[in-house]
Tab-separated table of C-alpha atoms and ligand atoms in Angstrom:
chain	number	residue	atom	x	y	z
A	239	MET	CA	123.609	126.929	87.406
A	240	LEU	CA	120.957	124.596	85.937
A	241	LYS	CA	117.457	124.986	87.301
A	242	ILE	CA	115.072	121.993	87.629
A	243	ALA	CA	111.410	122.026	88.609
A	244	ILE	CA	109.949	119.072	90.387
A	245	GLN	CA	106.633	118.410	92.076
A	246	LYS	CA	106.672	119.417	95.671
A	247	SER	CA	104.015	116.861	96.793
A	248	GLY	CA	101.800	114.478	94.959
A	249	ARG	CA	102.167	111.331	92.847
A	250	LEU	CA	105.443	112.233	91.248
A	251	SER	CA	107.253	113.927	94.101
A	252	ASP	CA	108.592	110.947	96.102
A	253	ASN	CA	110.004	109.336	92.999
A	254	SER	CA	111.511	112.613	91.699
A	255	PHE	CA	113.114	113.392	95.097
A	256	GLU	CA	114.451	109.773	95.338
A	257	LEU	CA	115.883	109.869	91.845
A	258	LEU	CA	117.852	112.990	92.566
A	259	LYS	CA	119.079	111.727	95.929
A	260	LYS	CA	120.128	108.324	94.514
A	261	SER	CA	121.929	110.129	91.678
A	262	GLY	CA	124.185	111.708	94.379
A	263	PHE	CA	122.827	115.270	94.430
A	264	GLU	CA	122.972	116.524	97.987
A	265	PHE	CA	120.256	119.024	99.098
A	266	GLU	CA	118.165	119.819	102.085
A	267	THR	CA	114.503	120.476	101.962
A	268	SER	CA	111.835	121.398	104.393
A	269	LYS	CA	108.085	121.555	103.800
A	270	ARG	CA	108.197	125.394	103.753
A	271	ASN	CA	110.962	125.857	101.238
A	272	LEU	CA	110.031	126.526	97.605
A	273	SER	CA	113.540	125.790	96.363
A	274	ALA	CA	116.724	124.004	97.384
A	275	LYS	CA	120.392	124.463	96.208
A	276	VAL	CA	122.373	121.283	95.536
A	277	ASN	CA	125.641	121.444	97.549
A	278	ASN	CA	127.759	119.315	95.239
A	279	PHE	CA	126.486	120.227	91.720
A	280	PRO	CA	125.499	123.472	89.935
A	281	LEU	CA	121.792	122.718	90.236
A	282	GLU	CA	118.858	124.498	91.918
A	283	ILE	CA	115.714	122.606	92.552
A	284	LEU	CA	112.331	124.513	92.472
A	285	PHE	CA	109.104	123.065	93.636
A	286	PHE	CA	105.906	123.530	91.599
A	287	ARG	CA	102.592	121.890	90.872
A	288	THR	CA	103.185	119.284	88.168
A	289	GLY	CA	100.637	120.878	85.783
A	290	ASP	CA	102.587	124.134	85.929
A	291	ILE	CA	105.951	122.679	85.134
A	292	PRO	CA	105.616	122.490	81.279
A	293	GLU	CA	104.797	126.118	81.101
A	294	ILE	CA	107.684	127.329	83.310
A	295	VAL	CA	110.050	125.166	81.330
A	296	ASN	CA	108.624	126.536	78.123
A	297	ASP	CA	108.908	130.107	79.366
A	298	SER	CA	112.681	129.531	80.416
A	299	ILE	CA	111.867	130.197	84.075
A	300	VAL	CA	113.591	126.828	84.727
A	301	ASP	CA	115.738	124.822	82.321
A	302	ILE	CA	114.344	121.368	82.868
A	303	GLY	CA	111.565	119.685	84.765
A	304	ILE	CA	110.046	116.382	85.846
A	305	CYS	CA	106.332	116.201	85.214
A	306	GLY	CA	103.614	114.049	83.651
A	307	GLU	CA	103.731	113.615	79.942
A	308	ASN	CA	99.910	114.368	79.974
A	309	SER	CA	100.627	117.845	81.440
A	310	THR	CA	103.119	118.575	78.733
A	311	ILE	CA	100.659	117.613	75.948
A	312	GLU	CA	97.906	119.566	77.620
A	313	LYS	CA	99.852	122.793	78.196
A	314	ILE	CA	102.055	123.248	75.176
A	315	SER	CA	100.491	124.149	71.915
A	316	ASN	CA	102.216	123.123	68.739
A	317	LYS	CA	103.016	126.784	67.851
A	318	SER	CA	104.904	127.924	70.912
A	319	ASN	CA	106.574	124.674	71.851
A	320	PHE	CA	110.193	125.160	73.197
A	321	ILE	CA	110.054	121.881	75.111
A	322	LYS	CA	111.631	118.545	74.273
A	323	ILE	CA	111.291	115.364	76.158
A	324	ILE	CA	114.754	114.020	77.073
A	325	GLU	CA	114.014	111.076	79.362
A	326	ARG	CA	111.021	108.881	80.113
A	327	PHE	CA	110.769	107.476	83.551
A	328	ASP	CA	109.307	104.230	84.945
A	329	PHE	CA	106.957	106.063	87.371
A	330	GLY	CA	103.895	108.212	87.159
A	331	LYS	CA	102.178	105.772	84.889
A	332	CYS	CA	98.627	106.653	84.182
A	333	ARG	CA	96.052	107.018	81.408
A	334	LEU	CA	93.721	109.810	80.351
A	335	SER	CA	90.355	108.097	79.879
A	336	ILE	CA	86.698	109.011	79.238
A	337	SER	CA	84.481	107.489	81.804
A	338	ALA	CA	80.698	107.630	82.562
A	339	PRO	CA	78.196	106.168	85.054
A	340	LYS	CA	77.121	103.715	82.319
A	341	LYS	CA	78.131	102.665	78.788
A	342	ILE	CA	77.043	105.594	76.633
A	343	ASN	CA	77.817	107.036	73.196
A	344	ILE	CA	79.629	110.296	73.969
A	345	GLU	CA	78.344	112.020	70.758
A	346	ASN	CA	76.558	115.210	71.684
A	347	LYS	CA	77.166	114.658	75.405
A	348	LYS	CA	78.857	116.847	78.030
A	349	ILE	CA	82.332	115.755	79.103
A	350	ALA	CA	83.891	117.372	82.234
A	351	THR	CA	87.702	117.518	82.324
A	352	SER	CA	90.829	119.365	83.487
A	353	TYR	CA	92.420	118.387	80.091
A	354	PRO	CA	90.240	120.371	77.618
A	355	GLU	CA	93.041	120.757	74.976
A	356	THR	CA	93.900	117.076	74.912
A	357	LEU	CA	90.228	116.044	74.871
A	358	GLY	CA	89.385	118.735	72.290
A	359	LYS	CA	92.102	117.386	69.939
A	360	TYR	CA	91.020	113.843	70.464
A	361	LEU	CA	87.298	114.628	69.767
A	362	LYS	CA	88.340	116.554	66.674
A	363	LYS	CA	90.516	113.692	65.337
A	364	LYS	CA	87.700	111.191	65.874
A	365	LYS	CA	85.150	113.608	64.435
A	366	ILE	CA	83.005	113.373	67.573
A	367	LYS	CA	80.769	116.300	68.549
A	368	ALA	CA	80.693	116.777	72.307
A	369	GLU	CA	80.629	119.667	74.803
A	370	ILE	CA	83.712	120.119	76.990
A	371	VAL	CA	83.019	121.266	80.562
A	372	LYS	CA	86.290	122.681	82.000
A	373	LEU	CA	86.901	121.879	85.650
A	374	SER	CA	90.175	122.221	87.563
A	375	GLY	CA	89.597	119.430	90.061
A	376	SER	CA	87.151	116.825	91.508
A	377	VAL	CA	86.138	116.037	87.929
A	378	GLU	CA	84.760	112.512	89.062
A	379	ILE	CA	81.831	114.128	90.887
A	380	ALA	CA	80.581	116.015	87.752
A	381	PRO	CA	78.068	113.310	86.562
A	382	LYS	CA	76.594	113.066	90.069
A	383	LEU	CA	76.072	116.705	90.149
A	384	LYS	CA	74.513	116.709	86.642
A	385	LEU	CA	77.343	118.956	85.420
A	386	ALA	CA	78.200	116.499	82.734
A	387	ASP	CA	77.344	113.101	81.211
A	388	ALA	CA	80.871	111.824	81.256
A	389	ILE	CA	84.347	112.754	82.469
A	390	CYS	CA	87.809	112.699	81.014
A	391	ASP	CA	90.376	112.329	83.718
A	392	LEU	CA	93.598	110.521	84.733
A	393	VAL	CA	93.233	106.893	85.853
A	394	SER	CA	95.955	105.108	87.575
A	395	THR	CA	94.581	102.141	89.675
A	396	GLY	CA	90.964	102.861	88.708
A	397	SER	CA	89.796	102.943	92.303
A	398	THR	CA	88.702	106.657	92.128
A	399	LEU	CA	86.435	105.706	89.244
A	400	LYS	CA	84.985	102.732	91.099
A	401	ILE	CA	84.334	104.787	94.259
A	402	ASN	CA	82.416	107.333	92.149
A	403	GLY	CA	80.407	104.656	90.303
A	404	LEU	CA	82.127	105.351	86.891
A	405	ILE	CA	83.151	103.004	84.109
A	406	GLU	CA	85.956	103.563	81.723
A	407	LEU	CA	84.715	103.982	78.173
A	408	GLU	CA	87.853	104.761	76.236
A	409	THR	CA	91.536	105.721	76.796
A	410	ILE	CA	92.758	108.713	74.920
A	411	LEU	CA	96.307	108.844	76.099
A	412	HIS	CA	98.906	106.851	78.012
A	413	SER	CA	101.405	108.839	80.150
A	414	ASN	CA	104.464	108.549	82.324
A	415	ALA	CA	106.643	110.964	84.148
A	416	VAL	CA	109.123	112.584	81.841
A	417	LEU	CA	112.087	114.845	82.011
A	418	ILE	CA	111.604	117.819	79.866
A	419	ALA	CA	114.105	120.533	78.824
A	420	ASN	CA	113.857	123.948	77.202
A	421	LYS	CA	115.240	123.692	73.697
A	422	LYS	CA	116.969	127.124	73.890
A	423	ILE	CA	119.248	126.661	76.863
A	424	SER	CA	122.847	127.979	76.598
A	425	GLU	CA	125.864	125.843	75.625
A	426	GLU	CA	127.144	126.329	79.173
A	427	LYS	CA	123.965	124.946	80.610
A	428	LYS	CA	123.893	122.115	78.057
A	429	GLU	CA	127.251	120.929	79.495
A	430	ILE	CA	125.813	120.824	82.982
A	431	LEU	CA	122.638	119.107	81.610
A	432	ASP	CA	124.846	116.405	80.005
A	433	LYS	CA	126.527	115.682	83.337
A	434	PHE	CA	123.098	115.737	85.076
A	435	LEU	CA	121.789	113.189	82.529
A	436	ASN	CA	124.846	110.915	82.948
A	437	ARG	CA	124.196	110.763	86.654
A	438	ILE	CA	120.457	110.126	86.565
A	439	ARG	CA	120.751	107.633	83.738
A	440	ALA	CA	123.346	105.595	85.756
A	441	VAL	CA	120.699	105.196	88.432
A	442	ILE	CA	117.844	104.481	85.980
A	443	GLN	CA	119.958	101.913	84.155
A	444	ALA	CA	121.010	100.293	87.504
A	445	GLN	CA	117.329	99.853	88.540
A	446	LYS	CA	116.761	97.607	85.518
A	447	TYR	CA	119.342	94.988	86.662
A	448	LYS	CA	120.467	92.908	89.631
A	449	TYR	CA	124.028	91.661	90.217
A	450	ILE	CA	124.211	87.941	90.736
A	451	LEU	CA	126.955	85.551	91.959
A	452	MET	CA	126.694	81.790	91.977
A	453	ASN	CA	128.575	78.547	91.873
A	454	ALA	CA	128.053	76.072	89.104
A	455	PRO	CA	129.527	72.846	87.658
A	456	ARG	CA	132.043	73.640	84.974
A	457	SER	CA	130.025	71.349	82.694
A	458	ALA	CA	127.008	73.585	82.912
A	459	LEU	CA	128.981	76.743	81.894
A	460	LYS	CA	127.792	76.863	78.282
A	461	ASN	CA	124.102	76.643	79.179
A	462	ILE	CA	124.434	79.185	82.009
A	463	GLN	CA	126.189	81.632	79.734
A	464	LYS	CA	123.218	81.560	77.405
A	465	LEU	CA	120.922	82.473	80.266
A	466	ILE	CA	123.045	85.358	81.602
A	467	PRO	CA	124.937	87.093	78.824
A	468	GLY	CA	125.811	89.889	81.276
A	469	LEU	CA	126.476	93.296	79.841
A	470	LYS	CA	129.225	91.791	77.675
A	471	ASN	CA	130.240	88.414	79.197
A	472	PRO	CA	129.843	86.970	82.673
A	473	THR	CA	132.943	86.886	84.924
A	474	ILE	CA	134.089	83.278	85.493
A	475	SER	CA	136.497	82.475	88.291
A	476	PRO	CA	138.001	79.025	89.209
A	477	LEU	CA	137.101	77.427	92.646
A	478	SER	CA	139.323	75.081	94.729
A	479	ASP	CA	137.253	72.188	93.387
A	480	SER	CA	138.192	72.362	89.675
A	481	ASP	CA	134.911	70.844	88.549
A	482	PHE	CA	133.127	74.033	89.846
A	483	VAL	CA	133.313	77.743	88.825
A	484	SER	CA	132.126	80.953	90.363
A	485	ILE	CA	130.122	83.118	88.002
A	486	ALA	CA	129.186	86.828	88.364
A	487	SER	CA	126.888	88.627	85.996
A	488	VAL	CA	123.820	90.783	85.780
A	489	VAL	CA	120.227	89.735	85.365
A	490	GLU	CA	117.371	91.913	84.016
A	491	GLU	CA	114.948	92.831	86.693
A	492	ASN	CA	111.975	91.979	84.516
A	493	LYS	CA	113.124	88.446	83.765
A	494	PHE	CA	114.608	87.918	87.242
A	495	TRP	CA	112.658	84.940	88.697
A	496	GLU	CA	112.355	83.220	85.302
A	497	THR	CA	116.187	83.441	84.883
A	498	ILE	CA	116.966	82.223	88.530
A	499	GLU	CA	114.700	79.177	88.009
A	500	LYS	CA	116.500	78.291	84.788
A	501	LEU	CA	119.902	78.783	86.421
A	502	LYS	CA	118.948	76.464	89.253
A	503	SER	CA	117.815	73.762	86.833
A	504	CYS	CA	121.187	74.051	85.101
A	505	GLY	CA	122.874	73.253	88.401
A	506	ALA	CA	123.698	76.671	89.853
A	507	THR	CA	123.881	76.781	93.593
A	508	GLY	CA	124.608	79.421	96.328
A	509	ILE	CA	123.020	82.145	94.234
A	510	LEU	CA	123.581	85.617	95.732
A	511	VAL	CA	121.609	88.563	94.419
A	512	LEU	CA	122.682	92.136	94.996
A	513	PRO	CA	121.171	95.492	94.046
A	514	ILE	CA	123.164	97.716	91.800
A	515	GLU	CA	123.481	101.325	92.875
A	516	LYS	CA	124.675	102.875	89.605
A	517	MET	CA	125.508	101.483	86.219
A	518	ILE	CA	127.687	103.426	83.802
A	519	LEU	CA	127.874	101.903	80.317
B	212	AMP	P1	93.316	106.092	90.776
B	212	AMP	O1	92.230	106.037	91.793
B	212	AMP	O2	94.614	105.408	91.188
B	212	AMP	O3	92.920	105.627	89.370
B	212	AMP	O4	93.761	107.655	90.522
B	212	AMP	C1	92.887	108.585	89.981
B	212	AMP	C2	93.021	109.925	90.674
B	212	AMP	O5	94.379	110.250	90.773
B	212	AMP	C3	92.507	110.988	89.686
B	212	AMP	O6	91.991	111.992	90.493
B	212	AMP	C4	93.579	111.481	88.889
B	212	AMP	O7	93.503	112.790	88.438
B	212	AMP	C5	94.802	111.226	89.773
B	212	AMP	N1	96.022	110.692	89.129
B	212	AMP	C6	96.197	109.368	88.799
B	212	AMP	N2	97.387	109.184	88.218
B	212	AMP	C7	98.050	110.393	88.251
B	212	AMP	C8	99.224	110.915	87.787
B	212	AMP	N3	100.186	110.013	87.250
B	212	AMP	N4	99.513	112.219	87.928
B	212	AMP	C9	98.664	113.005	88.573
B	212	AMP	N5	97.429	112.657	88.985
B	212	AMP	C10	97.094	111.368	88.829
């Protein structure tokens, strides 16, 4: 059985749960449970704090895990690294930034952080001398308490910085949620992991596209085909009016409205848009 660690509650947990559910893994959870067995796949889900997930994957306590890339970089030293990133997700986006109450030069200043390793490496690379004050939480309050001159913490929307009267000075790392795996897992587990990956990738791929159906004048077909190449080619079906055709294809989510507007100006009408549940290429 493959073991996966995900965050129980916090910024990554809703998306992690949703990805597993949408991929067809059936399991039950309650707030008190620390693990859940998947009924229809050899997978056990264990719930941890995201910052602990890299270590437990590295130590083979679980085989794979979903966590922030920032935690992976912070917790795993170059020497004892048995972790590899096997998928990057579109959620959990944030940046690790140095911020302070006002624009300052951080040279010889005190910087409070929960990411001492990542900050230490950054300062060393940039040849900046500064004192690192390790804190495990509520880092934003450190300048007010005169514990430090600046902080180095995760920023997502920036509202926490604003509330605490801090301005972002420099970003030292961009991060996303990632799927990490232990490099030493058995061949048997690798086979399960491949099947697991096929299932989640079908969902991730599907989220990037929308399925569209439309009617269009036959004379506009060439122009429309250029706009919606589909995965290979669009499906074109005749209509009772031989001057018109029905076209089915896919549109990339990030170009969606732009494409629809162009299709309309080519003469497409009755455009139907449907979500895609899974996409297997
Ligand atoms: P925000 O106010 O949206 O900029 O969020 C900042 C707060 O949320 C800080 O306390 C961060 O430590 C935390 N945070 C932001 N993004 C993440 C993330 N992707 N994973 C974990 N914590 C985060």
